[in-house]
PDB file of C-alpha atoms and ligand atoms in Angstrom:
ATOM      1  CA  UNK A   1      -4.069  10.652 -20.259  1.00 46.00           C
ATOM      2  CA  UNK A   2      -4.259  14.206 -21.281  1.00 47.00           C
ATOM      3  CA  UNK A   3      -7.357  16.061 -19.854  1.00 48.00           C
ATOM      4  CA  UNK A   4      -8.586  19.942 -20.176  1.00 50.00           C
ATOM      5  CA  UNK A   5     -10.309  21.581 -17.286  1.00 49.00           C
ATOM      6  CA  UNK A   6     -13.251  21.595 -19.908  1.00 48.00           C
ATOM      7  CA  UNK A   7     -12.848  18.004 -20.086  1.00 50.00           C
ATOM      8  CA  UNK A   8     -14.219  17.457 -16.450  1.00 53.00           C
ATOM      9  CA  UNK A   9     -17.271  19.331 -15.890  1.00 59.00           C
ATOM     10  CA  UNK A  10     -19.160  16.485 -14.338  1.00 58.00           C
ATOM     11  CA  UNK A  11     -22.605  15.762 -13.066  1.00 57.00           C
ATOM     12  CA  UNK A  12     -22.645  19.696 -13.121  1.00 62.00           C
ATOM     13  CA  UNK A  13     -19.770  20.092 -10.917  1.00 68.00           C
ATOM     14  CA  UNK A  14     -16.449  21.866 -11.695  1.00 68.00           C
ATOM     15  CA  UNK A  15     -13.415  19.454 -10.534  1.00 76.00           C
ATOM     16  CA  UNK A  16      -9.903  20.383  -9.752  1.00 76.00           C
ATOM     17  CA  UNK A  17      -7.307  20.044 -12.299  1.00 86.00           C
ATOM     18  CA  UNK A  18      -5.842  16.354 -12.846  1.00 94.00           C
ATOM     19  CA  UNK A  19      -3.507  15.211 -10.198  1.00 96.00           C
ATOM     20  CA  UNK A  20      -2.723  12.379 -10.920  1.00 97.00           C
ATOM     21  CA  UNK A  21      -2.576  10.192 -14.406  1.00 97.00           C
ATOM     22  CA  UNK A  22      -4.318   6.973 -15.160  1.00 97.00           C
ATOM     23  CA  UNK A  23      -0.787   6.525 -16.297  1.00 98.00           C
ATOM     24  CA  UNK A  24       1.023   7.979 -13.395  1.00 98.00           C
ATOM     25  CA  UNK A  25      -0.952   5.976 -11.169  1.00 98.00           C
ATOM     26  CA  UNK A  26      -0.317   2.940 -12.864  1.00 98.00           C
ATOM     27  CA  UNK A  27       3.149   3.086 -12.657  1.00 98.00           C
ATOM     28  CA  UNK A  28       3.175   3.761  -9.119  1.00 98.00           C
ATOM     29  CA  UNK A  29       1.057   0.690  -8.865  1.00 98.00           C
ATOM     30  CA  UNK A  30       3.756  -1.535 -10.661  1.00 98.00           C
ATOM     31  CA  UNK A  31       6.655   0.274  -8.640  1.00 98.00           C
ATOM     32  CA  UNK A  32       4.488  -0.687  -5.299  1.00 98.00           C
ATOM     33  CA  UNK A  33       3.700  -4.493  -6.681  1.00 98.00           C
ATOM     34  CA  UNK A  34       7.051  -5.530  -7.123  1.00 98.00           C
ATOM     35  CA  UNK A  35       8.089  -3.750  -3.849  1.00 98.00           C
ATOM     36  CA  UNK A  36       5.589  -6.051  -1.690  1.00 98.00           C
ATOM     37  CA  UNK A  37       6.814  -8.817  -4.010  1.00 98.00           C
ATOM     38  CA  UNK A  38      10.133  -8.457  -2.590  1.00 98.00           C
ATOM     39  CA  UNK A  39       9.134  -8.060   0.703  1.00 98.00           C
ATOM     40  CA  UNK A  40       6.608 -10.131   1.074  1.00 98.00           C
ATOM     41  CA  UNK A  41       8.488 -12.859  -0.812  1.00 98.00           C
ATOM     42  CA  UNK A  42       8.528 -16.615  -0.202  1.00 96.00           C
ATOM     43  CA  UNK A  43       4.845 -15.478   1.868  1.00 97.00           C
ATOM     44  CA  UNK A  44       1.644 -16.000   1.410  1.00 96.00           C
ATOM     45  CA  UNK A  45      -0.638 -12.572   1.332  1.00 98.00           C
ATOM     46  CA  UNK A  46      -4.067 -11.472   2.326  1.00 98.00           C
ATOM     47  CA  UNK A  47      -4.765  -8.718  -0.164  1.00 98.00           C
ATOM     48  CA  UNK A  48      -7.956  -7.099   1.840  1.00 98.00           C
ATOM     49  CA  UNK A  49      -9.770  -3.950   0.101  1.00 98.00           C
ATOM     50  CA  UNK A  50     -11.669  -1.293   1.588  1.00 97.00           C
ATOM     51  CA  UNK A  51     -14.257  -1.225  -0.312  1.00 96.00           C
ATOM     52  CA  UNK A  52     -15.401   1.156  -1.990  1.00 96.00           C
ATOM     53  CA  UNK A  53     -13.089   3.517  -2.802  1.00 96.00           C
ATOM     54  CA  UNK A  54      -9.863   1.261  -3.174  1.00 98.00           C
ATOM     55  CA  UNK A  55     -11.438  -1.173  -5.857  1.00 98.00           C
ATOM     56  CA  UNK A  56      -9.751   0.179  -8.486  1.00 98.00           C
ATOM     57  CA  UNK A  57      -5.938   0.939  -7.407  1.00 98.00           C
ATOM     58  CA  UNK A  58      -6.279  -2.550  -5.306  1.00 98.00           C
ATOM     59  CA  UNK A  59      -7.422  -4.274  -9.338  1.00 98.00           C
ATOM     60  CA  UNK A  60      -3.975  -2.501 -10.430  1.00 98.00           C
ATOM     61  CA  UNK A  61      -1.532  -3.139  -7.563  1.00 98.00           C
ATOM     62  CA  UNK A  62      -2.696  -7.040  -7.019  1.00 98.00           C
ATOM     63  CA  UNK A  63      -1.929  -7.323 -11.134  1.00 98.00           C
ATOM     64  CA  UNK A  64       1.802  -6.623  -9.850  1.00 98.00           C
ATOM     65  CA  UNK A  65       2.602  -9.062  -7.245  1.00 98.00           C
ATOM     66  CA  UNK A  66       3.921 -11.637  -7.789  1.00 98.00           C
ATOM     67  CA  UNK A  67       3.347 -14.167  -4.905  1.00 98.00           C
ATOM     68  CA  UNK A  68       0.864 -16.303  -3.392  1.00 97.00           C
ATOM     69  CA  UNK A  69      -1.697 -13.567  -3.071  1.00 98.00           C
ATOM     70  CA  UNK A  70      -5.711 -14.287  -1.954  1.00 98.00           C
ATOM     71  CA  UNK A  71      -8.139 -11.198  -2.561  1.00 98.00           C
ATOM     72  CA  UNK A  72     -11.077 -10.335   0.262  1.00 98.00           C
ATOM     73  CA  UNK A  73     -12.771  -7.472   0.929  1.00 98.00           C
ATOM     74  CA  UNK A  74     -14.209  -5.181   3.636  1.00 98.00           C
ATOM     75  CA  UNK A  75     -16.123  -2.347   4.370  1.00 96.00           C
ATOM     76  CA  UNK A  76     -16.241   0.478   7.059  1.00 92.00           C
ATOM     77  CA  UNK A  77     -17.958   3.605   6.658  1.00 83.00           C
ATOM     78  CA  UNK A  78     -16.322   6.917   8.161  1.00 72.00           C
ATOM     79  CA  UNK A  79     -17.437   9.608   5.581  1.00 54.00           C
ATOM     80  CA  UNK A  80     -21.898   9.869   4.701  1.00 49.00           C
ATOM     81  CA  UNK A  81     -22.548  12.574   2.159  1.00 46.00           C
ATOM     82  CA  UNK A  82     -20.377  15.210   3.391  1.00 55.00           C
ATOM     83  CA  UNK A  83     -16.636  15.670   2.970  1.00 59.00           C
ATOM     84  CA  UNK A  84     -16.053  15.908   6.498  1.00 58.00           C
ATOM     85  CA  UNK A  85     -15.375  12.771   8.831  1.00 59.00           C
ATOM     86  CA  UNK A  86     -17.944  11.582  11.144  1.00 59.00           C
ATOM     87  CA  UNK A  87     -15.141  10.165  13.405  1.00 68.00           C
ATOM     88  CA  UNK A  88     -17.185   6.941  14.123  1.00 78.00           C
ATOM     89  CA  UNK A  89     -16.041   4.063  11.981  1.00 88.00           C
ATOM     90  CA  UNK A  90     -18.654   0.840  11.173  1.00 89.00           C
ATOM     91  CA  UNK A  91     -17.858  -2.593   9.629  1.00 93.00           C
ATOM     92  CA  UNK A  92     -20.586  -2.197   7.078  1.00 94.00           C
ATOM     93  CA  UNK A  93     -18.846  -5.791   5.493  1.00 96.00           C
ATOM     94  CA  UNK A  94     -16.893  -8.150   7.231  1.00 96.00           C
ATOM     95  CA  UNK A  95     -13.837 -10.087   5.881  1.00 97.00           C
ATOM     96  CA  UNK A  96     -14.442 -13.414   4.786  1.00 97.00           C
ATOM     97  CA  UNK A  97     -11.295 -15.618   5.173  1.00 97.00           C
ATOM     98  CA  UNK A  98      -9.666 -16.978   8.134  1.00 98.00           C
ATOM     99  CA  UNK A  99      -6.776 -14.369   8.834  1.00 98.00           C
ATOM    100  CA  UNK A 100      -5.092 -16.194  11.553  1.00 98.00           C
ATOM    101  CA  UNK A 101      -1.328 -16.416  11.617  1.00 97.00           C
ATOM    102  CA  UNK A 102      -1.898 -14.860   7.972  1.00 98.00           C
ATOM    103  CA  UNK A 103       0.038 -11.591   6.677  1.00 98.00           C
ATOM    104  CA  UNK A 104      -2.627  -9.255   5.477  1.00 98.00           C
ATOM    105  CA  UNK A 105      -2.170  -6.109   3.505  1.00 98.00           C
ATOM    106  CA  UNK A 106      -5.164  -3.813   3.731  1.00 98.00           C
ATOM    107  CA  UNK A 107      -5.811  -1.741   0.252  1.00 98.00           C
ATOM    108  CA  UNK A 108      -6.872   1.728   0.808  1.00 98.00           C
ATOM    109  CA  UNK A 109      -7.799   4.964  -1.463  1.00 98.00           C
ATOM    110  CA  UNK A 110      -6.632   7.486   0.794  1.00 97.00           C
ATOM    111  CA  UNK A 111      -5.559   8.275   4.334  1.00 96.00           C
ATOM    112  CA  UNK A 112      -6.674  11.283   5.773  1.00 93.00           C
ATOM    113  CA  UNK A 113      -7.043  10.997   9.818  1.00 93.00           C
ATOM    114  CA  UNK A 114      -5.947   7.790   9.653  1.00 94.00           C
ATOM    115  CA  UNK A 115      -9.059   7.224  12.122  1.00 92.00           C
ATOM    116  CA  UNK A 116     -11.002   4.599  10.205  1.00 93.00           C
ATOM    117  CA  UNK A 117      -7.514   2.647   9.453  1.00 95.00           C
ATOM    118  CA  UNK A 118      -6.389   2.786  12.870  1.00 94.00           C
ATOM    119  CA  UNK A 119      -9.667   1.194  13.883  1.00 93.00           C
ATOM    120  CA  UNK A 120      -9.751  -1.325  10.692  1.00 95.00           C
ATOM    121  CA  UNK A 121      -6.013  -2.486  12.377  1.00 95.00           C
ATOM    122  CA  UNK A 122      -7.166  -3.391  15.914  1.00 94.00           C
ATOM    123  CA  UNK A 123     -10.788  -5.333  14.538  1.00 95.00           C
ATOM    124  CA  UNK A 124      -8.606  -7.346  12.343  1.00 97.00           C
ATOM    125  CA  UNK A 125      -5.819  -7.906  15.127  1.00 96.00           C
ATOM    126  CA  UNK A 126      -8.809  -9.400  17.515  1.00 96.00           C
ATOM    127  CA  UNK A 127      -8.451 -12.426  14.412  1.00 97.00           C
ATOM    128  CA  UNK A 128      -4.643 -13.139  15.064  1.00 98.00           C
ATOM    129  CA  UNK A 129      -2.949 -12.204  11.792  1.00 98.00           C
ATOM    130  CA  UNK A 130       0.646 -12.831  11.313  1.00 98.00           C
ATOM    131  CA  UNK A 131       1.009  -9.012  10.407  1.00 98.00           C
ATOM    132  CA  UNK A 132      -1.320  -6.172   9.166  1.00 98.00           C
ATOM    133  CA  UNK A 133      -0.256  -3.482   6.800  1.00 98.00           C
ATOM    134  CA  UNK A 134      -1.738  -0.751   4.915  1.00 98.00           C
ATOM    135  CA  UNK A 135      -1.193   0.407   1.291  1.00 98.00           C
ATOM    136  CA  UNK A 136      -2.861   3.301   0.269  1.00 98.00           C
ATOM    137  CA  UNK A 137      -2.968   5.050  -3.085  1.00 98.00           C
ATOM    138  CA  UNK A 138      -3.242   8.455  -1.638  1.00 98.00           C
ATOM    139  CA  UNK A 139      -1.841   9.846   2.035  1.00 97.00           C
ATOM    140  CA  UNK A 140      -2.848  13.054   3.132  1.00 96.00           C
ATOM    141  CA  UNK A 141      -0.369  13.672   6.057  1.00 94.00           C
ATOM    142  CA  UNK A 142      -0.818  16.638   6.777  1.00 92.00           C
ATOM    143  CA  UNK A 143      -4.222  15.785   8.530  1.00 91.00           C
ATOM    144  CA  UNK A 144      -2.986  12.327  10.304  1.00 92.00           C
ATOM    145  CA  UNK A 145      -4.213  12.627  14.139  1.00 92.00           C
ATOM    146  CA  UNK A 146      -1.801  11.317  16.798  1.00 92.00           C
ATOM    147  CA  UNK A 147      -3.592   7.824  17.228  1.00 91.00           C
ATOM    148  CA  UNK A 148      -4.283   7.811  13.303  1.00 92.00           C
ATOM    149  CA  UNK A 149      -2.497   4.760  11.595  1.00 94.00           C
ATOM    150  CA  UNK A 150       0.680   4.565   9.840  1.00 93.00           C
ATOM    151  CA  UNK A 151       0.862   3.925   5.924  1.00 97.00           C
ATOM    152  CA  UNK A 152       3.881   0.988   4.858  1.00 98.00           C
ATOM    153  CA  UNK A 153       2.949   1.534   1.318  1.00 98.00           C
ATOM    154  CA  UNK A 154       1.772   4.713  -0.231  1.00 98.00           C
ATOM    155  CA  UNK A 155       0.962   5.673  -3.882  1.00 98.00           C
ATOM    156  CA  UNK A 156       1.779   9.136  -3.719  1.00 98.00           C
ATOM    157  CA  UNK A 157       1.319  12.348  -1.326  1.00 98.00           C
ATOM    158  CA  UNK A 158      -1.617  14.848  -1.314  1.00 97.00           C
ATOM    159  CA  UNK A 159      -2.157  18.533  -0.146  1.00 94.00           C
ATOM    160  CA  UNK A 160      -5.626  19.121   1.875  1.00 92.00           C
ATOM    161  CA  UNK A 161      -7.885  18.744  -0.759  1.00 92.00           C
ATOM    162  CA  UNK A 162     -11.332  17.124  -1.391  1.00 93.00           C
ATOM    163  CA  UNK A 163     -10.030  14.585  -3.854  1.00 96.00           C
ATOM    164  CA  UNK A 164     -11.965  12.586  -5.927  1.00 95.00           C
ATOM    165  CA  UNK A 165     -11.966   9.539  -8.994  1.00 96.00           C
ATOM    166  CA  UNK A 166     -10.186   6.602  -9.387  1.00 97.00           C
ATOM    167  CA  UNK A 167     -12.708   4.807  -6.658  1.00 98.00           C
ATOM    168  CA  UNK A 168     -13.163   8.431  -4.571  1.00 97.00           C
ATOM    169  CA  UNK A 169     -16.378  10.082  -4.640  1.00 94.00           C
ATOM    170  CA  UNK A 170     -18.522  12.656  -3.543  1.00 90.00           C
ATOM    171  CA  UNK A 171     -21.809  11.527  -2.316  1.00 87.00           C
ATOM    172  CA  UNK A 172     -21.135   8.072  -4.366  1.00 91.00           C
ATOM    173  CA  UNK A 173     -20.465  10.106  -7.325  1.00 90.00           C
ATOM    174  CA  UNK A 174     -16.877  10.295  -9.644  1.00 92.00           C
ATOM    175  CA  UNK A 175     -15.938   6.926  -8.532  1.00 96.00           C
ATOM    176  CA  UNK A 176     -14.915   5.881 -12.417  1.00 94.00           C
ATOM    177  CA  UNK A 177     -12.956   9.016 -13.529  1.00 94.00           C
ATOM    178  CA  UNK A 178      -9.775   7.078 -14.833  1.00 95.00           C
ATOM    179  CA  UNK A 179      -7.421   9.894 -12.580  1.00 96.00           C
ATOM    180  CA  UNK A 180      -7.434  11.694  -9.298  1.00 97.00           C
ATOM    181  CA  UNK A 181      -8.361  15.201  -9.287  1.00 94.00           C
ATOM    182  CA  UNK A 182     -10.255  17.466  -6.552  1.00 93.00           C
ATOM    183  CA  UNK A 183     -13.670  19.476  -5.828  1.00 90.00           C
ATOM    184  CA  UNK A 184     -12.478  23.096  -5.768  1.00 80.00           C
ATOM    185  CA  UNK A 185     -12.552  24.233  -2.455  1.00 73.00           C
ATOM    186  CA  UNK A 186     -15.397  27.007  -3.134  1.00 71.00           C
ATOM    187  CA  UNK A 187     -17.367  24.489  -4.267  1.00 70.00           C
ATOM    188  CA  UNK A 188     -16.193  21.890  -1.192  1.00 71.00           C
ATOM    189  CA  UNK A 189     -17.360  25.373   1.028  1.00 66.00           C
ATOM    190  CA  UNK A 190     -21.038  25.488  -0.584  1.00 63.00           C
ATOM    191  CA  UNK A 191     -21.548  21.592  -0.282  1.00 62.00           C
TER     192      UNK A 191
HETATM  193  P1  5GP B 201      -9.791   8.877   7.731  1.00 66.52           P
HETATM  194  O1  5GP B 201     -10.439   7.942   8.688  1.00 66.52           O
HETATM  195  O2  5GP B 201      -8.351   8.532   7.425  1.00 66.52           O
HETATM  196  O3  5GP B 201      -9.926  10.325   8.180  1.00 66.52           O
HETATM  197  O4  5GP B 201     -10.626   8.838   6.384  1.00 66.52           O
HETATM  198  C1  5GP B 201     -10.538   7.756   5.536  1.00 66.52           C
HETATM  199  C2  5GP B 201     -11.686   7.701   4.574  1.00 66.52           C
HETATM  200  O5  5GP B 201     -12.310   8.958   4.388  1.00 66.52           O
HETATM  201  C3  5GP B 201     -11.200   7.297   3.189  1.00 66.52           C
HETATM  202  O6  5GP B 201     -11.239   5.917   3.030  1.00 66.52           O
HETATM  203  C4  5GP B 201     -12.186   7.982   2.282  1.00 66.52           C
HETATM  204  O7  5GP B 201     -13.316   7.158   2.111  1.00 66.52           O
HETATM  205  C5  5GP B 201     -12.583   9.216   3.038  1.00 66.52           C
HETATM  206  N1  5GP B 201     -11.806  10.393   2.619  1.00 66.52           N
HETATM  207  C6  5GP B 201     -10.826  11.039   3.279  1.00 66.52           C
HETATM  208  N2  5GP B 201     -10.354  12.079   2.563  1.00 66.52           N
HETATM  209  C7  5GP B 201     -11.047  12.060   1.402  1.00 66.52           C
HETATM  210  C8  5GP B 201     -10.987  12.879   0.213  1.00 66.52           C
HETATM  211  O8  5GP B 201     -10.206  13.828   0.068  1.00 66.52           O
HETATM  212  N3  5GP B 201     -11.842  12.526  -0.782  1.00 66.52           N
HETATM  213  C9  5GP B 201     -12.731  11.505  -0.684  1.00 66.52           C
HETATM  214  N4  5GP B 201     -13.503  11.273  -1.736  1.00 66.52           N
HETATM  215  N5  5GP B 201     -12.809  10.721   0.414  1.00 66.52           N
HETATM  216  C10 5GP B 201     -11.969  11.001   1.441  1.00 66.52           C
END
């Protein structure tokens, strides 16, 4: 999908310029799917979103594998308002199925610290999973803390920006933008 800068004005604030493609990130999506297909095959899977944010990459990626695949959800909270990390991670909704001696792939948006996934992969351990890894649509590596977790599957690499769309937001905002795209960092400073 083509967009202008004076496309995406929105809710009064200037965003970025398009990072990534509705398109783009569907094909990444695909390219993931049939890779945990392969992996993955034979298996059953525990497709587990972190909700909110991954909602809409987890609806494309799940459309691509190909196996024996249940959907839950969870959700922890490690950003408020701002668009720095609090640090302190809270199940705000727990998982629903029984994940013992299952293999469960948590769906994520992005990756920054890696705090709130590091913490997500010890709760769920305390339920005796078969295996627990991450796919994430964005990684920011750059900013990954020694303790943060370790991404199996990721959608595609990102400089130390505020980004937003395609599930992120800013203060609940931008979720539904059909790409990924940033706040400009002047704005980011005044927020
Ligand atoms: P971490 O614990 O890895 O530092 O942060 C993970 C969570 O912080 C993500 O699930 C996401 O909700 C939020 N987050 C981190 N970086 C960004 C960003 O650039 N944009 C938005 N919208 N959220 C972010």
């Amino acid at each position: 999908m083509a967009v202008s800068k004076d496309d995406i004005k929105v809710k009064g604030m200037t965003v970025g310029k398009v990072l990534f493609t509705e398109e783009q990130i569907i094909e990444r999506a695909t390219e993931l799917g049939r890779q945990i297909t392969e992996d993955y095959a034979g298996k059953q899977l525990i497709v587990l979103g972190m909700i909110k944010g991954a909602v809409l990459w987890m609806s494309e990626l799940v459309k691509h594998i190909d196996l024996d695949v249940k959907l839950d959800f969870i959700a922890a909270s490690s950003y408020g308002s701002s668009t720095t990390s609090s640090g302190v991670v809270k199940v705000k909704k727990d998982v629903e199925m029984d994940l013992y001696k299952k293999d469960v792939l948590i769906v994520e948006d992005i990756v920054d610290t890696g705090t709130t996934l590091a913490f997500m992969q010890k709760y769920l351990a305390e339920r005796g999973p078969s295996s627990v890894k991450i796919c994430s649509m964005l990684d920011k590596p750059s900013r990954r803390t020694e303790n943060g977790a370790r991404v199996d599957y990721t959608g595609f690499q990102v400089e130390d920006l505020f980004v937003i769309g395609y599930g992120l937001d800013y203060d609940e905002k931008f979720r539904n933008l059909p790409y990924v795209s940033y706040l400009e960092p002047e704005d980011v400073d005044k927020l």
